[in-house]
Short mmCIF file of C-alpha atoms in Angstrom, two decimals:
data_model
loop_
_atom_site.label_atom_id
_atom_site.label_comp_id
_atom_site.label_asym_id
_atom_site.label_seq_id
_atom_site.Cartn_x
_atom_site.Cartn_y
_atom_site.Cartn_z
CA UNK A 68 -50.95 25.19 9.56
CA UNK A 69 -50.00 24.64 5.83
CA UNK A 70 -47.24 27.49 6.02
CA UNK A 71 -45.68 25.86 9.38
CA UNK A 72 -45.68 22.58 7.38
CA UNK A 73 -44.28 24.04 4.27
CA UNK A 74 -41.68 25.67 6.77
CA UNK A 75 -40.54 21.96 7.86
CA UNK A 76 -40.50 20.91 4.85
CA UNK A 77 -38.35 23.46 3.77
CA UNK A 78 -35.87 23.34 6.68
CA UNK A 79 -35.87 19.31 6.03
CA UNK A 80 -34.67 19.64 2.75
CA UNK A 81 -32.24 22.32 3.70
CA UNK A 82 -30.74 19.82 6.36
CA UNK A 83 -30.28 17.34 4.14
CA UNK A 84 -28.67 19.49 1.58
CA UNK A 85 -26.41 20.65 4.01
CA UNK A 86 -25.43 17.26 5.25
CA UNK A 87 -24.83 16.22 1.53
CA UNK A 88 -22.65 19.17 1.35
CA UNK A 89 -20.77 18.63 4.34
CA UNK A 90 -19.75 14.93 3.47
CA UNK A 91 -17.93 16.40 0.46
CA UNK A 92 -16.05 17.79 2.82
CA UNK A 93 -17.46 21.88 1.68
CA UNK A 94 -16.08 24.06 4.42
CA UNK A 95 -19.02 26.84 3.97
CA UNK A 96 -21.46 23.72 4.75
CA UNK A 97 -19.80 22.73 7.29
CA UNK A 98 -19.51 26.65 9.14
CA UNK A 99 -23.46 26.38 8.58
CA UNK A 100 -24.38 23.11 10.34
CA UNK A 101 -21.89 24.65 13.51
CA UNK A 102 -23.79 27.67 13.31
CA UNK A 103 -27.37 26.03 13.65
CA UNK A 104 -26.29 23.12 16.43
CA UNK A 105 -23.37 25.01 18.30
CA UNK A 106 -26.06 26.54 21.22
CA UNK A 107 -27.48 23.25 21.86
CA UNK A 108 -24.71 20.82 21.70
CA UNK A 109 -22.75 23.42 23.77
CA UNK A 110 -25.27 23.32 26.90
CA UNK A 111 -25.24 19.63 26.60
CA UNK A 112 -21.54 19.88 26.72
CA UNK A 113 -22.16 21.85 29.98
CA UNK A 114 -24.13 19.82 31.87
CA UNK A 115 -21.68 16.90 31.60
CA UNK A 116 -18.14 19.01 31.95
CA UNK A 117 -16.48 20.38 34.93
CA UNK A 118 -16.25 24.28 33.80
CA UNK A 119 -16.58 26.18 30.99
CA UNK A 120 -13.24 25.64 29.21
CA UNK A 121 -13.82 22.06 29.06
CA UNK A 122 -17.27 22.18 28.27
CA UNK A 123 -15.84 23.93 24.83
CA UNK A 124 -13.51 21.50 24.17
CA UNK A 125 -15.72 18.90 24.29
CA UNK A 126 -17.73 20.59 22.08
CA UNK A 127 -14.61 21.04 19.15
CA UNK A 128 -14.04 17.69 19.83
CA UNK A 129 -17.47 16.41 19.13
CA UNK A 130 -17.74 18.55 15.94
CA UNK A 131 -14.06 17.07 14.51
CA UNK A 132 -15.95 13.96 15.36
CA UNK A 133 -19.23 14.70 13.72
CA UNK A 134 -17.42 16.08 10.58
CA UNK A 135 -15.45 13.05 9.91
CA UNK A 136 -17.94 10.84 10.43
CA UNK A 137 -20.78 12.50 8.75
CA UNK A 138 -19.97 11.03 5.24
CA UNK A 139 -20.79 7.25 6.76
CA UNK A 140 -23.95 8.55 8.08
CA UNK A 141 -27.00 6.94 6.47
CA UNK A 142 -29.96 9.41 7.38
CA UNK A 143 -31.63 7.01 9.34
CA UNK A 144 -33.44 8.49 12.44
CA UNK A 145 -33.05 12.08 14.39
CA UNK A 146 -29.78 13.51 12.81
CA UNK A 147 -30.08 16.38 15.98
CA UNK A 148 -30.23 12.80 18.32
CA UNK A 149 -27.33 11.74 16.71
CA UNK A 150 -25.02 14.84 16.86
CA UNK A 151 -26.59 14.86 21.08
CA UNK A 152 -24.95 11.36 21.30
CA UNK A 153 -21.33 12.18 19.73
CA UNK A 154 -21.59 14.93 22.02
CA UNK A 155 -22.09 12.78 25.38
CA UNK A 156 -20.10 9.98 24.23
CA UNK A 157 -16.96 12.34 24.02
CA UNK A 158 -17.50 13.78 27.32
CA UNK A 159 -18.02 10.04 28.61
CA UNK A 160 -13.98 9.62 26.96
CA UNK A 161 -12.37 12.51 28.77
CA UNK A 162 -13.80 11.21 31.57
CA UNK A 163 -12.08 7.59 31.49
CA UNK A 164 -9.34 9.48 30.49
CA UNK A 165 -8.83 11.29 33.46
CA UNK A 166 -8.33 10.31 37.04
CA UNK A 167 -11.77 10.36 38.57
CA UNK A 168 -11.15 13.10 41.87
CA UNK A 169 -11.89 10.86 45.01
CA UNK A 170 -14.72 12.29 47.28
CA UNK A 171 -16.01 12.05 50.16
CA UNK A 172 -19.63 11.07 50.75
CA UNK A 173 -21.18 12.60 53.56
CA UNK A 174 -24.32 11.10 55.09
CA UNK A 175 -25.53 13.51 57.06
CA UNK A 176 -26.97 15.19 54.31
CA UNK A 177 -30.72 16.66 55.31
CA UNK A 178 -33.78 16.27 52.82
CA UNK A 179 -35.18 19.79 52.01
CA UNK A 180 -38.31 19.32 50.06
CA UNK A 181 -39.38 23.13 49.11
CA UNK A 182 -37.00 23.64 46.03
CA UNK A 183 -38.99 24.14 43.89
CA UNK A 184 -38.79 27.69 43.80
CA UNK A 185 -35.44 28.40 44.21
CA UNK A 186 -34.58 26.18 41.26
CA UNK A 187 -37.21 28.75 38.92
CA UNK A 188 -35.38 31.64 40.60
CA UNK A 189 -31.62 30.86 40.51
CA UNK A 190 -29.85 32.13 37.41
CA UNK A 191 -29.10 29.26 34.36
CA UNK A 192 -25.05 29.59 35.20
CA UNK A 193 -25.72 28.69 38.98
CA UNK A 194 -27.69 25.66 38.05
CA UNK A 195 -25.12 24.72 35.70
CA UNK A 196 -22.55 25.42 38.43
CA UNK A 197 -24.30 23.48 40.82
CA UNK A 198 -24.32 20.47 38.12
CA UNK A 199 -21.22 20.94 36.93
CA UNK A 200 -19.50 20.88 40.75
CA UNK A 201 -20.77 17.55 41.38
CA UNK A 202 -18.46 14.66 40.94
CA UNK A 203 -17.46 13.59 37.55
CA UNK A 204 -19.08 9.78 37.84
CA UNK A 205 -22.25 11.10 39.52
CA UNK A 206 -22.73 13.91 36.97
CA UNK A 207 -22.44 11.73 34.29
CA UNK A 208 -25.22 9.02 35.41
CA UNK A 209 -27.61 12.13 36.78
CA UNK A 210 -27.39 14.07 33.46
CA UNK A 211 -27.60 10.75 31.56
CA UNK A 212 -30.59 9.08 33.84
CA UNK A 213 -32.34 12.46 34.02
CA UNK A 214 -31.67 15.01 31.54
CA UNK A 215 -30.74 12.88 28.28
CA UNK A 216 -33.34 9.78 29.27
CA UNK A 217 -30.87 6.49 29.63
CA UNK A 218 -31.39 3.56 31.28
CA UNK A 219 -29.30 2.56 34.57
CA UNK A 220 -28.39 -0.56 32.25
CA UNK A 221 -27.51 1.14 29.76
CA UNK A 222 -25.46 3.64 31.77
CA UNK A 223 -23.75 0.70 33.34
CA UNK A 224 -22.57 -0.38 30.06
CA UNK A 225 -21.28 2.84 29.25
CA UNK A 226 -19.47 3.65 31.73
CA UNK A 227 -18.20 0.33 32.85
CA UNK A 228 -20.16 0.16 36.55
CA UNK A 229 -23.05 -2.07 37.50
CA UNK A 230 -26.26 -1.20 37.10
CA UNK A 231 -26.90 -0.89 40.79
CA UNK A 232 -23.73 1.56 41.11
CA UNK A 233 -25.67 4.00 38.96
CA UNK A 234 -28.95 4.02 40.67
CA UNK A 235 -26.55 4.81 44.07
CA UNK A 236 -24.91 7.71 41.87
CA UNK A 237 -27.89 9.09 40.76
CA UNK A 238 -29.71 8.68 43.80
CA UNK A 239 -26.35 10.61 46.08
CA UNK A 240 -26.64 13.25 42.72
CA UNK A 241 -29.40 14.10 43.77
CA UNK A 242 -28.98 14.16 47.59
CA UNK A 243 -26.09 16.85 46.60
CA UNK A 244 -27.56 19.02 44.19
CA UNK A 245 -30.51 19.18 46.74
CA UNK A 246 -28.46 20.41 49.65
CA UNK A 247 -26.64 22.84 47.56
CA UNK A 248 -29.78 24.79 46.45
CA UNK A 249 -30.65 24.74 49.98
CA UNK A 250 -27.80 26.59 50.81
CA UNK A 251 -28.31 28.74 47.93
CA UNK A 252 -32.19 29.00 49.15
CA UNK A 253 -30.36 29.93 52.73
CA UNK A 254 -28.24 32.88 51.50
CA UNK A 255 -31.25 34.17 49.05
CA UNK A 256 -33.12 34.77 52.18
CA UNK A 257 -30.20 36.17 54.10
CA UNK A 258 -29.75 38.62 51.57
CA UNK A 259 -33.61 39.30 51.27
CA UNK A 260 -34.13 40.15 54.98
CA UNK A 261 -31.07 42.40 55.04
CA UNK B 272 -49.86 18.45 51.44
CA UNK B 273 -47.89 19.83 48.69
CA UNK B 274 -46.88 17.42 46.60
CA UNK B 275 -43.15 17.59 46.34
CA UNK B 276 -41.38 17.70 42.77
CA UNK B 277 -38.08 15.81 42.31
CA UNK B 278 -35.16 17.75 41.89
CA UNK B 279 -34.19 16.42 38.96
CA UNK B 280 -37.70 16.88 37.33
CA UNK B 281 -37.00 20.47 38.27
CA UNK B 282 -33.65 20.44 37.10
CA UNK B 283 -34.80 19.17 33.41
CA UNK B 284 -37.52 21.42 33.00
CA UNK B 285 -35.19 24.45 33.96
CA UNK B 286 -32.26 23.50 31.32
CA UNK B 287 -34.92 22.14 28.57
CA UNK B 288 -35.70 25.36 27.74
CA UNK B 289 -32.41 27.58 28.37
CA UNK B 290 -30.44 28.23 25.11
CA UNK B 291 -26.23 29.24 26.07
CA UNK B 292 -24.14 30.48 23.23
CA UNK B 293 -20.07 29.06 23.05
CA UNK B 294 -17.39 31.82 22.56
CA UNK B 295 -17.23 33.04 19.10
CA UNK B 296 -13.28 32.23 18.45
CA UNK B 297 -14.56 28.27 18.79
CA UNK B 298 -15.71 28.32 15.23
CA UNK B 299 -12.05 29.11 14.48
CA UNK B 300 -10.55 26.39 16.48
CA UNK B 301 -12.60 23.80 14.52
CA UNK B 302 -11.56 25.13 11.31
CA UNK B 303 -7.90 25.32 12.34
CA UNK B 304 -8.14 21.80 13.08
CA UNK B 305 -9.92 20.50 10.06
CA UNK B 306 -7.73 22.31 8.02
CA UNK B 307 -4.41 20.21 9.61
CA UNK B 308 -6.49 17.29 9.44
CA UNK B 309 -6.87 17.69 5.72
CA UNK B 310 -3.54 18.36 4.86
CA UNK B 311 -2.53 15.42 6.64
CA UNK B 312 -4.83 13.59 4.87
CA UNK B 313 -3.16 14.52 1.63
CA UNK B 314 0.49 13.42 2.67
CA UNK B 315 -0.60 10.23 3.44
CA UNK B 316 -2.47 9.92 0.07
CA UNK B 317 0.95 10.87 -1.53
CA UNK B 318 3.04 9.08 0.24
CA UNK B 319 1.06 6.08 -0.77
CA UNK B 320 1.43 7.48 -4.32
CA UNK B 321 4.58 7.45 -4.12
CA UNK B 322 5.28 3.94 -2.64
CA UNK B 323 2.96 2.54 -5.17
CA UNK B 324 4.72 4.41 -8.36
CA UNK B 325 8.10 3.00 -6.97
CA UNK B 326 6.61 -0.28 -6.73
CA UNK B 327 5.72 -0.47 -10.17
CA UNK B 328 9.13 0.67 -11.34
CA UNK B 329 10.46 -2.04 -9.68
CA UNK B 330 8.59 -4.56 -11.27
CA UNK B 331 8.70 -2.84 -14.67
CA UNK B 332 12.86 -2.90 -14.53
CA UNK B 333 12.59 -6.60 -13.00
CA UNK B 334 10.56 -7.64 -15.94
CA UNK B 335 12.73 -6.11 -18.35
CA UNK B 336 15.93 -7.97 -16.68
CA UNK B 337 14.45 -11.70 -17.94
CA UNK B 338 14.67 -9.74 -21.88
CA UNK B 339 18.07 -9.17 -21.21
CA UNK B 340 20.13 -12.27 -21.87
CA UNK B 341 18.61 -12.21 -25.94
CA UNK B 342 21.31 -9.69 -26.60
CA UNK B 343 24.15 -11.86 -25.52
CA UNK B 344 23.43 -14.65 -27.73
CA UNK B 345 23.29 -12.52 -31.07
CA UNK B 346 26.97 -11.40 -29.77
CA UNK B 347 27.87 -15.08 -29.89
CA UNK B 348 26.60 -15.21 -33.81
CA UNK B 349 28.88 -12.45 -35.09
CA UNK B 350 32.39 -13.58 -33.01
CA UNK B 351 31.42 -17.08 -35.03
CA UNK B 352 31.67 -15.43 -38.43
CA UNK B 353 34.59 -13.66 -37.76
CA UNK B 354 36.49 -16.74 -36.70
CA UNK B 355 35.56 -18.37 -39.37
CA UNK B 356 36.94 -16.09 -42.19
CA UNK B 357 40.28 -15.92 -40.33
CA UNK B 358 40.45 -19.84 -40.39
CA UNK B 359 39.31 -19.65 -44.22
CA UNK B 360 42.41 -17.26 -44.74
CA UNK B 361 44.58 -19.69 -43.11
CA UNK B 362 43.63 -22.47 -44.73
CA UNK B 363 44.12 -21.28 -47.95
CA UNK B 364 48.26 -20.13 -47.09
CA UNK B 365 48.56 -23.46 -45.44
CA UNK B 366 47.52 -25.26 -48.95
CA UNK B 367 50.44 -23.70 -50.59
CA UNK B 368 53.12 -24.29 -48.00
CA UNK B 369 51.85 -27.86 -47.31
CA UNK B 370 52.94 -27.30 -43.39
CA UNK B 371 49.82 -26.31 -40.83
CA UNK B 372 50.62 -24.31 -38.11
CA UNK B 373 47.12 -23.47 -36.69
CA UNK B 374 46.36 -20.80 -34.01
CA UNK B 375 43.23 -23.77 -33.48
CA UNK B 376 43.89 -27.66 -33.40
CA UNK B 377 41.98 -30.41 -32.62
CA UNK B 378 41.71 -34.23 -33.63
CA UNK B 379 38.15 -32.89 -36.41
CA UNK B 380 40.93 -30.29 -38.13
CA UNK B 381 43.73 -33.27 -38.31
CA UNK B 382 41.16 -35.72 -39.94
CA UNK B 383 40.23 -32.64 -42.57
CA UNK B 384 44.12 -32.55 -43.51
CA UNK B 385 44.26 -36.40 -43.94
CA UNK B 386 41.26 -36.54 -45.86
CA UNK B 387 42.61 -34.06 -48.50
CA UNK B 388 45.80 -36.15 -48.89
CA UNK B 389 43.87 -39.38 -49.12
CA UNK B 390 42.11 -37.69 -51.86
CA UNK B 391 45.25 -36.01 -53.92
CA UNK B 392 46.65 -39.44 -53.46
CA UNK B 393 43.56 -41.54 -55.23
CA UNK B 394 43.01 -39.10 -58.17
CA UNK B 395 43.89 -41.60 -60.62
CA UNK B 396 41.60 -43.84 -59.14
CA UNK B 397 38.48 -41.29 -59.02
CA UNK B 398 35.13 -41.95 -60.60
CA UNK B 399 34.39 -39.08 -62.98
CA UNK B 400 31.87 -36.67 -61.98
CA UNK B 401 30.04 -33.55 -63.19
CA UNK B 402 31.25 -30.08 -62.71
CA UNK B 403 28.12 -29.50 -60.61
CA UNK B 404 28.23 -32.67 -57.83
CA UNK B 405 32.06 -31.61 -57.59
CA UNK B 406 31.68 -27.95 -56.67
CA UNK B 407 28.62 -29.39 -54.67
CA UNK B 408 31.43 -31.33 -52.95
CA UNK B 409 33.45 -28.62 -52.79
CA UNK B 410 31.21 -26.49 -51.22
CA UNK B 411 29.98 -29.71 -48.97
CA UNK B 412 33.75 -29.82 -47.98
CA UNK B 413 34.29 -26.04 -47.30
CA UNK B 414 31.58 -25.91 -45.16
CA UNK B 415 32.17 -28.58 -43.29
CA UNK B 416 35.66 -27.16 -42.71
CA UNK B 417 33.81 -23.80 -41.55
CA UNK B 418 32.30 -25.91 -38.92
CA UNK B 419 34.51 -28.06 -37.60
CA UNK B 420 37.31 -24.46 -37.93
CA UNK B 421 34.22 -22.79 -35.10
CA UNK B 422 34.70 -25.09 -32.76
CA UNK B 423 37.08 -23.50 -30.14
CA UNK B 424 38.12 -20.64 -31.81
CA UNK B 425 39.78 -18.49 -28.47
CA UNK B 426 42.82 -21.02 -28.38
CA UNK B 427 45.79 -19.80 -28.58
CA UNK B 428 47.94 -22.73 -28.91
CA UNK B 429 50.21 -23.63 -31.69
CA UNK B 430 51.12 -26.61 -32.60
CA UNK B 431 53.08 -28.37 -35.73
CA UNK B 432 51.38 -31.09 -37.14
CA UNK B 433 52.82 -34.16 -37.78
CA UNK B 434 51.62 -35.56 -41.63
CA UNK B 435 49.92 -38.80 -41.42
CA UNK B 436 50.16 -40.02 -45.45
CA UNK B 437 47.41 -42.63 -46.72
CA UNK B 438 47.49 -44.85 -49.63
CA UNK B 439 44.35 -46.65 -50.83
CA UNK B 440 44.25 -48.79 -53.59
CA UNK B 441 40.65 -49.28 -55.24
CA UNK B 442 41.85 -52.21 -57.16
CA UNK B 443 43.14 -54.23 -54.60
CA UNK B 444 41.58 -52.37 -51.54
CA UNK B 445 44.62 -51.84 -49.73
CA UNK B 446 44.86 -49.32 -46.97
CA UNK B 447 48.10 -48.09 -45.46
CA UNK B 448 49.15 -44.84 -43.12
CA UNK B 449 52.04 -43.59 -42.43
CA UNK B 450 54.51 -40.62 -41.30
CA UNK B 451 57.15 -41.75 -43.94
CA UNK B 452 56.32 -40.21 -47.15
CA UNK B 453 58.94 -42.58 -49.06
CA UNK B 454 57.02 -45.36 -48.82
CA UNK B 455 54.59 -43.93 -50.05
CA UNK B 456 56.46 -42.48 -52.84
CA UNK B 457 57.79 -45.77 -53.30
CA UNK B 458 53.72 -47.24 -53.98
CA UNK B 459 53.07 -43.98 -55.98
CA UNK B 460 56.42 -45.10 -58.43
CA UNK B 461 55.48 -48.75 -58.52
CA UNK B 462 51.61 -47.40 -59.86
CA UNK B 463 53.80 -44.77 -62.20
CA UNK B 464 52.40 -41.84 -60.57
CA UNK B 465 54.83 -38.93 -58.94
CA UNK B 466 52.86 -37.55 -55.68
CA UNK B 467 54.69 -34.33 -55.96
CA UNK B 468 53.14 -33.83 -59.39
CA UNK B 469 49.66 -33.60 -58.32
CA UNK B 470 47.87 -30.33 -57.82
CA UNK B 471 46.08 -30.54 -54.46
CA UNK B 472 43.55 -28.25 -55.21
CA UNK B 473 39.65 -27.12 -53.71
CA UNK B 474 38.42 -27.62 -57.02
CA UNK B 475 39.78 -31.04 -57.56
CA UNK B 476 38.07 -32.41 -54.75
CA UNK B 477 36.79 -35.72 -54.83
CA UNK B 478 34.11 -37.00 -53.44
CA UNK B 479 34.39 -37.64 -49.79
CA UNK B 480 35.14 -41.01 -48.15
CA UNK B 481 32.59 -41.33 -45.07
CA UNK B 482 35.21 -41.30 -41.42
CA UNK B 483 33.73 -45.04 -40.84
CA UNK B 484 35.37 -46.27 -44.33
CA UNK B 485 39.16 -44.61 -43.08
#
């Protein structure tokens, strides 16, 4: 117990080092704090992009962003939390920048309720695909309402939509991502009986 | 009855715990960029440096510009003194020839000439004085013809002056001008004095008659 809280301590102080370093703009510092958040911020980055290419841009443009305004950070609260937000709020800005794809909502979408299983089974790039091929304004309130813990108000405000537009966008998310894994649940046990 | 798990709940759970590692050349691409961002950075800083050094040149030469016109006025000083030494010359070669012909007249240089005939004319009538109050005088008189010599100096104009002659009798305190020097060679006889006889020297000067009293 005392060596796991000497091992916080010591990462704690080697955080804040590094973020004193990395306001003085030391380039070595800086490679170091990429190479300890880079995994983390880059599957956030996934969830909320289309693809891969665009999940790494987001990501370089959330560091540029993190790097220039690290020297007016104050070390108040999580300093991961705040990195996670810089991170969203960029993806939320190349998605007002770009054209939102129109779509067509289909109603005749069937509740499956065993997925449960398939979800455990299906490999982490499939479940990002399946995230990541919903459309943009609905895979921005379902990844911000369920994965990174917002509030529909607070979503509403972000993104410039009422508060009941977002519970409708997470609520069709949903019906989506449900009927894909059913069709992924579908040809899982094609491929099992053959 | 199974109780059913939301999808999303699922969802979270499955991603919470995955880990998935960016391509290795990103690290690059963030450094690239930095870098340009940095150098940028630096022109602007000096450019700024720049702008602001110019500035202060500016206002350095501008100040410097009001200090200027002191130079002008100690130009002024020394074309005075040079004037006046070429008036002194002239004055003295005028004495001898009794004529003026001045490269500078005006009506203060006329009243100088009259005065010094008023004065040969009277020197019978003087008061005696010391050596000292006379080359006081003298000196009083030679720098007031400095003076009045300064004032215009750049004319060119020459002019022949006309000789205004002045009698003054003490005794009787009788005044009289004129161009015509026989009458007043005729006064000068009838007092037994010969005008032409009299030295009109600097050193002889007597002491000068205030303008009001002429």
């Amino acid at each position: 117990m005392l060596q796991a809280l000497k091992f916080v301590k010591k990462k704690h102080l080697t955080l804040e080092n590094l973020i004193k370093k990395c306001k003085k703009n030391d380039r070595k510092a800086q490679s170091e704090l990429f190479r300890l958040y880079k995994d983390q911020l880059y599957l956030l980055s996934l969830k909320y992009s289309r693809n891969q290419v665009e999940a790494e841009d987001n990501l370089h443009d959330a560091f540029m962003v993190i790097f220039q305004k690290i020297k007016t950070y104050k070390n108040k609260g999580s300093f991961e939390g705040w990195m996670k937000r810089i991170t969203i709020y960029k993806a939320i800005d190349t998605y007002k920048a770009k054209r939102p794809i129109a779509i067509e909502i289909n109603d005749d979408i069937l509740e499956n309720d065993s997925v449960d299983v398939i979800v455990n089974q299906l490999p982490l790039d499939e479940i990002l695909q399946l995230i990541q091929e919903l459309p943009d304004q609905y895979r921005l309130v379902f990844n911000l309402y369920q994965m990174d813990d917002y509030s529909h108000k607070e979503i509403a405000d972000m993104l410039g939509i009422s508060e009941g537009t977002s519970k409708s966008n997470f609520h069709r998310a949903k019906q989506i991502l449900r009927k894909k894994i059913a069709d992924a649940q579908s040809s899982l046990s094609l491929k099992t009986k053959v | 009855m199974e109780k059913k798990e939301d999808i999303g709940m699922l969802l979270k759970k499955r991603l919470t715990e995955a880990e998935k590692a960016p391509d290795d050349t990103l690290w690059n691409r963030i450094e690239d960029s930095l870098d340009k961002r940095d150098r940028k950075r630096r022109g602007v800083i000096w450019f700024w440096v720049g702008v602001s050094g110019l500035g202060l040149l500016l206002i350095i030469l501008f100040t410097n510009g009001f200090f200027s016109s002191e130079v002008d006025t100690v130009g002024d000083v020394s074309t005075e003194t040079e004037v006046s030494e070429k008036l002194k010359e002239q004055d003295s070669e005028s004495l001898q020839n009794n004529e003026y012909t001045l490269p500078v007249i005006d009506e203060n240089e006329k009243e100088l000439e009259e005065t010094e005939k008023i004065i040969a004319n009277s020197e019978e009538k003087s008061t005696p004085t010391s050596s000292e109050s006379e080359a006081e005088n003298s000196t009083a008189t030679k720098n007031t013809i400095k003076k009045k010599a300064k004032k215009d100096p750049y004319s060119d104009e020459k002019v022949i002056v006309e000789t205004t002659y002045h009698y003054y009798n003490s005794d009787t305190k009788e005044a009289i001008e004129t161009t015509d020097k026989s009458v007043i060679d005729s006064l000068m006889n009838q007092a037994g004095v010969l005008v032409d006889s009299v030295e009109i020297t600097k050193a002889k000067v007597m002491p000068m008659k205030k303008k009001d009293s002429l």
